[in-house]
Structure formats: structure tokens, C-alpha cells
Tab-separated table of C-alpha atoms and ligand atoms in Angstrom:
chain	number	residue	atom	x	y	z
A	1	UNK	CA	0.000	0.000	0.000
A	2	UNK	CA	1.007	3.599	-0.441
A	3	UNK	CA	2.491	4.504	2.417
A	4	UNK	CA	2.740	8.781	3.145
A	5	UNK	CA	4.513	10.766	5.703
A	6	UNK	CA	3.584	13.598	7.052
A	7	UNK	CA	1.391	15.673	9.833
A	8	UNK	CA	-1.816	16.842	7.990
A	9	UNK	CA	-1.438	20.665	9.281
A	10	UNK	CA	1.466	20.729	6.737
A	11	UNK	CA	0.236	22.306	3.803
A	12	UNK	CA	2.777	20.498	1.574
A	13	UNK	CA	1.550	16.774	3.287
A	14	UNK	CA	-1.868	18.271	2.606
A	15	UNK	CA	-1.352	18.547	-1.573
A	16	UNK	CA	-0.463	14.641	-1.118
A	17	UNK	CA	-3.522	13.344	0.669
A	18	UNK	CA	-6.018	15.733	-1.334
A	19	UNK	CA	-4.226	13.973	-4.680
A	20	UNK	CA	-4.616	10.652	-3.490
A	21	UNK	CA	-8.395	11.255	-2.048
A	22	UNK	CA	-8.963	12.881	-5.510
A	23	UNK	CA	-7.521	9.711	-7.361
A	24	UNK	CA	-8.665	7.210	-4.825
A	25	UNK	CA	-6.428	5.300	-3.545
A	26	UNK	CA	-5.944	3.604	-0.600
A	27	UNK	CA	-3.101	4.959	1.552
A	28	UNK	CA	-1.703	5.018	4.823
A	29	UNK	CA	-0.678	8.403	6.389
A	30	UNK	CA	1.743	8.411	9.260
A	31	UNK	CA	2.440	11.720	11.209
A	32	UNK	CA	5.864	12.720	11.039
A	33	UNK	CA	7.137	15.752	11.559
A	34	UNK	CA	6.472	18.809	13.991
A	35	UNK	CA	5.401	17.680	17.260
A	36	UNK	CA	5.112	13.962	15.880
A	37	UNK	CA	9.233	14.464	15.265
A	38	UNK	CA	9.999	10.906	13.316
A	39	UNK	CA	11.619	12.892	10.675
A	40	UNK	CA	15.351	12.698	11.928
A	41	UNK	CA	15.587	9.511	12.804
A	42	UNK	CA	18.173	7.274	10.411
A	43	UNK	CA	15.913	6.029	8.263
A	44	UNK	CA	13.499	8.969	7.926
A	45	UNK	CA	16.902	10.554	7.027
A	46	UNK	CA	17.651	7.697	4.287
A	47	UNK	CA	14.573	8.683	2.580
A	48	UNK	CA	14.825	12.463	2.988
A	49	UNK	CA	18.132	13.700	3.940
A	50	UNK	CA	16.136	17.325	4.578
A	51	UNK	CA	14.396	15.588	6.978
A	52	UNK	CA	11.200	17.460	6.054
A	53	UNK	CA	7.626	16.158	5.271
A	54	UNK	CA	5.962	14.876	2.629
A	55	UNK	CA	7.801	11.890	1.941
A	56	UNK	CA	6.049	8.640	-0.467
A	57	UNK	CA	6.412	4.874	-0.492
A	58	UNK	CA	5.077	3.046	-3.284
A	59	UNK	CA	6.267	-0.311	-3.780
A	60	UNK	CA	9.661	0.511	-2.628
A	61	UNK	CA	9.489	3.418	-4.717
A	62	UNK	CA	10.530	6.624	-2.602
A	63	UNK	CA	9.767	10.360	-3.141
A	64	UNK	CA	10.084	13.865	-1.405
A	65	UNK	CA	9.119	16.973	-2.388
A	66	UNK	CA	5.364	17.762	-2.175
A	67	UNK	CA	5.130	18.865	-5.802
A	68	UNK	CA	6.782	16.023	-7.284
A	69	UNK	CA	4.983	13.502	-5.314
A	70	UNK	CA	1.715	15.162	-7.005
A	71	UNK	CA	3.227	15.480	-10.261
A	72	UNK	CA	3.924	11.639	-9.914
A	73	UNK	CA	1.135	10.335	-8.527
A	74	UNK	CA	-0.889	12.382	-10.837
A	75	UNK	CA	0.903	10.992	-13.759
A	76	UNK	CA	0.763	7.448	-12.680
A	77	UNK	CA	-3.056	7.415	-11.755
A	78	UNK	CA	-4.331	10.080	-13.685
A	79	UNK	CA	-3.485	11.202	-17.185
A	80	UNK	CA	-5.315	12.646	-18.855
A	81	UNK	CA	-7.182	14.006	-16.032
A	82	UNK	CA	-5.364	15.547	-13.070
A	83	UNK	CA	-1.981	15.208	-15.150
A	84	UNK	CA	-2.811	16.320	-18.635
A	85	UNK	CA	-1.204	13.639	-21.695
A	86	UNK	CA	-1.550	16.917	-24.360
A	87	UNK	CA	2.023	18.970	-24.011
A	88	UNK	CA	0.656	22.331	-23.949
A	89	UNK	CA	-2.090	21.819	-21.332
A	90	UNK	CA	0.360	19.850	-19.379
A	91	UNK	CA	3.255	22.512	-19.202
A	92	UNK	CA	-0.311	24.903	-18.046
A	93	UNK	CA	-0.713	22.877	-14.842
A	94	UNK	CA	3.058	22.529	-14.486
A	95	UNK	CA	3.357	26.262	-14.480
A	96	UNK	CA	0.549	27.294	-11.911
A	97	UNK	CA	2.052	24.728	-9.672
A	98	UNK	CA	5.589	26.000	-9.701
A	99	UNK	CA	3.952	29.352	-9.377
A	100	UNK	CA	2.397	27.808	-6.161
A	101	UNK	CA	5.530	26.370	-4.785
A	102	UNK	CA	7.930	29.353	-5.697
A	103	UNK	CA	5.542	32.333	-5.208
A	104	UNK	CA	1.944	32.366	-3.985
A	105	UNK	CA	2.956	29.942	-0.743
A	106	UNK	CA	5.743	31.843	0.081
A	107	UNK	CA	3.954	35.411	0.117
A	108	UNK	CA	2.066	34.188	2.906
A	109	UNK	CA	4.626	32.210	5.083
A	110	UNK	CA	5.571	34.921	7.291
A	111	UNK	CA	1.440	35.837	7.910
A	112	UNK	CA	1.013	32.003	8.882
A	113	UNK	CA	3.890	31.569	11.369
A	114	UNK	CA	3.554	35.140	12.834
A	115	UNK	CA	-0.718	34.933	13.262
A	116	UNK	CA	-0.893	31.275	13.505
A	117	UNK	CA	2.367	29.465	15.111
A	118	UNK	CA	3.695	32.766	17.313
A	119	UNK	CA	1.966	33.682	20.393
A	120	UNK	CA	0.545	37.155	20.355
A	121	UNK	CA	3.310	38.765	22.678
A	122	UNK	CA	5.936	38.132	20.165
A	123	UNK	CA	4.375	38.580	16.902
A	124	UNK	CA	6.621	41.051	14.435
A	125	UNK	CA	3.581	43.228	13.200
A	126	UNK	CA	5.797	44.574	9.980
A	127	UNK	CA	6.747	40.922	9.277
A	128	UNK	CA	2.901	40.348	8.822
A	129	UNK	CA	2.444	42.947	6.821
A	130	UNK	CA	5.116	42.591	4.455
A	131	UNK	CA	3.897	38.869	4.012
A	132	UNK	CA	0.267	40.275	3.844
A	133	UNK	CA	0.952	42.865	0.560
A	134	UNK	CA	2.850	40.105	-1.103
A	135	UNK	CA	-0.214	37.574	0.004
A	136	UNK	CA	-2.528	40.217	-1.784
A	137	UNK	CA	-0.497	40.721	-5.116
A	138	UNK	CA	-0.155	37.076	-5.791
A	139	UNK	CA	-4.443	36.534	-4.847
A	140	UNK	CA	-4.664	39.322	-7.634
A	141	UNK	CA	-3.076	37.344	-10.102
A	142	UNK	CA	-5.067	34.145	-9.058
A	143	UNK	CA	-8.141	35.990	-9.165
A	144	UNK	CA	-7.634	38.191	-11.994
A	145	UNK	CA	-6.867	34.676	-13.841
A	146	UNK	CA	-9.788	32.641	-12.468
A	147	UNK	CA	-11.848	35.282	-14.326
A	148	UNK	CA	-14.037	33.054	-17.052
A	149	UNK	CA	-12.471	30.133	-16.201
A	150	UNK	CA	-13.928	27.189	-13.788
A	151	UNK	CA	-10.706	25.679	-12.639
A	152	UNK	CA	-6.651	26.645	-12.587
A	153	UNK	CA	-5.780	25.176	-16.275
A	154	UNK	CA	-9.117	26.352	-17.802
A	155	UNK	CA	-12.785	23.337	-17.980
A	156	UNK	CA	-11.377	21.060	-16.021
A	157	UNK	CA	-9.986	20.304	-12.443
A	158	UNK	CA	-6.053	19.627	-12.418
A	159	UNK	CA	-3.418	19.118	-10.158
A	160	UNK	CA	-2.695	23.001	-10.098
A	161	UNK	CA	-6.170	22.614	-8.558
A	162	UNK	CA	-4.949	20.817	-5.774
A	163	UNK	CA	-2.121	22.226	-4.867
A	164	UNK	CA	-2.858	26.154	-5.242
A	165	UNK	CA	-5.966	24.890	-2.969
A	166	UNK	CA	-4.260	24.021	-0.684
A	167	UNK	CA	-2.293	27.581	-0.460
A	168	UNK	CA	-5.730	29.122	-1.281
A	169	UNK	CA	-7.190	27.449	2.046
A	170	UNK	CA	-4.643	28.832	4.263
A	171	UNK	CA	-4.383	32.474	2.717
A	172	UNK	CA	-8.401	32.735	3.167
A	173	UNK	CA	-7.854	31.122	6.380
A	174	UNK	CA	-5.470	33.501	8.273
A	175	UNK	CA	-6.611	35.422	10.968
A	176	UNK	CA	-6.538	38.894	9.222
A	177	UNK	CA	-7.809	41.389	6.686
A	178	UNK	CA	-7.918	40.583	2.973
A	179	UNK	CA	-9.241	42.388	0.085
A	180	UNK	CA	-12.253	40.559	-1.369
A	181	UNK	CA	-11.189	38.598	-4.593
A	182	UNK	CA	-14.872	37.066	-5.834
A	183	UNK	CA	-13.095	34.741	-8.350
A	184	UNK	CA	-10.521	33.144	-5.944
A	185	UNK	CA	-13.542	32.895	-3.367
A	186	UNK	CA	-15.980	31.266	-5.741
A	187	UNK	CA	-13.486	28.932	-7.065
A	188	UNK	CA	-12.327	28.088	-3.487
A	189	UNK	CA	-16.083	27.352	-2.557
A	190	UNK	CA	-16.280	24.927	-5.215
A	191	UNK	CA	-13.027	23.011	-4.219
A	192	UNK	CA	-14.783	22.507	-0.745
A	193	UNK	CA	-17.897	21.216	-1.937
A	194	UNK	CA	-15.642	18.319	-3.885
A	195	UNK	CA	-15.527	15.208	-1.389
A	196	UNK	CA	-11.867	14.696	-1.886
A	197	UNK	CA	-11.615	18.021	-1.269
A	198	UNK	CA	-13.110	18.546	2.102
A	199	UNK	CA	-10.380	16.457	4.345
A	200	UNK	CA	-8.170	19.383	3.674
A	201	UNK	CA	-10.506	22.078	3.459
A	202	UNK	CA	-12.169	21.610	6.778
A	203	UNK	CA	-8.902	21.760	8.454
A	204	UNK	CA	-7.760	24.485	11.130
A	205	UNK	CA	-5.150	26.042	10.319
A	206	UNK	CA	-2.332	24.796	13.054
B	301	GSH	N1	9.826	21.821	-0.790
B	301	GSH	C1	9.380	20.865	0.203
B	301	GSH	C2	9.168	21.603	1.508
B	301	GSH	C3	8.817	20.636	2.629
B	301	GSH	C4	8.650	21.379	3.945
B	301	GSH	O1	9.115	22.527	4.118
B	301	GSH	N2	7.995	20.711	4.895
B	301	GSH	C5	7.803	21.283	6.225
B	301	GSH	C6	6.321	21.246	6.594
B	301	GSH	S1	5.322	22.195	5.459
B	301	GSH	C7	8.549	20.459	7.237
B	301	GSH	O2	8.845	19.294	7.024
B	301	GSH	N3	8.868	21.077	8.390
B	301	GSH	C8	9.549	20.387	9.462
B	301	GSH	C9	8.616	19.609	10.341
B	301	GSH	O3	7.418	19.494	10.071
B	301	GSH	O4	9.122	19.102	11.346
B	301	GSH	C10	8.094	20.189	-0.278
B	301	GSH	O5	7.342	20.824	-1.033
B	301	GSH	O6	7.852	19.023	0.070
């Protein structure tokens, strides 16, 4: 069985377990990482020498990296659905998700850890806010792209889906101000009303 590791408050273990809910297949999660610890041990080292969560099992088959786990999983399960087989709509979802992995979730990263993992009494207020403005530019871009179209790589749902979902949930999700973006909101509303969508989207953000 596929075998993941990974606390589920990590948004990067999240993209893994919303793929394989959205594929279907049968999985075991074990929590790793954070409080859990389990990822510097030896062999948690032998599979990820980062010693950071997600990592994959399949059949012997080992993976980190959240992205390439989806991109893999994607393309093994689901071409020509999640994982597009044409080249152009392909290098589309490709795109949005390095644009996930390289911009949109790190905007926010500073906003998380200062309103959600700091206590109050030691919270750097300009950190926030420096996160928060570059939080904002990259929701304009989402939203200003979602504009006429249903999903991330136009008519139908994709692994850019997924994994700018998962980002999505925890910008709309932090304790703070935002300007309204009515695309990003309506297509966020319809990733939670997807059954493999709700594990992650009814999480608290820890
Ligand atoms: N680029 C990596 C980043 C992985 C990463 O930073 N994971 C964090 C959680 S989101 C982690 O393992 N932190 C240490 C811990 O949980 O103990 C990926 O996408 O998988």
C-alpha cells in the first residue's frame, strides 16, 4: 500500500492526501514531523536527507518533495485528467504549480507563522504585513486569472487545482484582513464542496 509521511497541518503533506483522495487510492498516512518528530531519525533521514515532510512509499518506490509527489502520482493514476497527456495543457498545470511552490505559498509564510504558530506577545507586526501585501499581489493574479475560467488550467480540475488549494485554504484562512477577490472565493467554494476536497478544506489552520 502507499504509504505517506507527514502531519496533515502541513500544507505540503496536505497537496499529497487531497491527490490521493482525488484519485482514490488507498493509503496510509503516518504523522511525522512537527510535534510527531519521526523525521530525523536514520531512516526517515535515508529517505529524505532534509528531513522534512511529505515523503512517499510506493512499492519501494521513494519520493520527497510535495510537488513532485503530485506530479507523480498524478501521472501514474491520472493522465489525462489531473496530469494532462496533451504537451501544452500539461506545461499549463506545471506552471501554476511551480507558481504555487515558488511564489503564492511563500507570500504568505511569514502571515502564517507570525498569526498562527507565534503567540501574540511576540508577533513582528511589519513581518505580517510585508507577508500580507505580497499575500494580496499574488491573490490578484489568481483571481484576476480565475476570471471566465472554472478551474486553474481552464474546464477542467487539475493538479494546479490541488495544490494552489491548498495555499488558497490557508491564505483565506489567516486570521486577518484581505481584500475581497470574488473569483478566488468562488473557485475556493467549489473546491470545498468536492468530497476529496473537504479532508483538507475543513482543516484548522495549526
Ligand atoms: N519543498 C518541500 C518543503 C517541505 C517542507 O518545508 N515541509 C515542512 C512542513 S510544510 C517540514 O517538514 N517542516 C519540518 C517539520 O514538520 O518538522 C516540499 O514541497 O515538500
Amino acid at each position: 500500500m502507499l504509504r505517506v509521511w507527514g502531519r496533515l497541518s502541513s500544507v505540503n503533506v496536505q497537496k499529497v492526501v487531497w491527490c490521493c483522495d482525488e484519485i482514490g487510492l488507498d493509503y496510509e498516512r503516518i504523522d511525522a514531523g512537527g510535534t510527531f518528530g519521526r523525521n530525523n531519525t536514520p531512516e526517515y533521514l535515508a529517505m529524505n536527507p532534509n528531513g522534512l515532510v511529505p515523503v512517499i512509499e510506493d512499492d519501494g518506490f521513494v519520493l520527497y518533495e510535495s510537488n513532485a509527489i503530485v506530479r507523480y502520482l498524478a501521472a501514474k493514476h491520472a493522465t489525462g485528467t489531473l496530469w494532462p497527456a496533451e504537451a501544452h495543457a500539461r506545461a499549463d498545470v506545471d506552471r501554476w504549480m511551480e507558481w504555487q511552490a515558488t511564489g503564492y505559498t511563500p507570500s504568505m509564510l511569514q502571515a502564517f507563522w507570525q498569526l498562527v504558530r507565534t503567540p501574540p506577545d511576540q508577533r513582528d507586526a511589519a513581518a505580517v504585513e510585508a507577508s500580507r501585501a505580497k499575500g494580496e499581489k499574488h491573490s490578484a493574479i489568481l483571481d484576476a486569472h480565475l476570471k471566465g475560467r472554472e478551474f486553474i488550467a481552464g474546464n477542467a480540475f487539475s493538479a494546479a487545482d490541488i495544490v494552489i488549494g491548498c495555499a488558497a485554504h490557508r491564505w483565506l484562512n489567516l486570521p486577518m484582513a484581505r481584500e475581497p477577490r470574488p473569483e478566488l472565493e468562488r473557485w475556493y467554494a467549489m473546491l470545498k464542496s468536492r468530497p476529496a476536497g473537504r479532508q483538507v478544506t475543513s482543516l484548522q489552520l495549526t
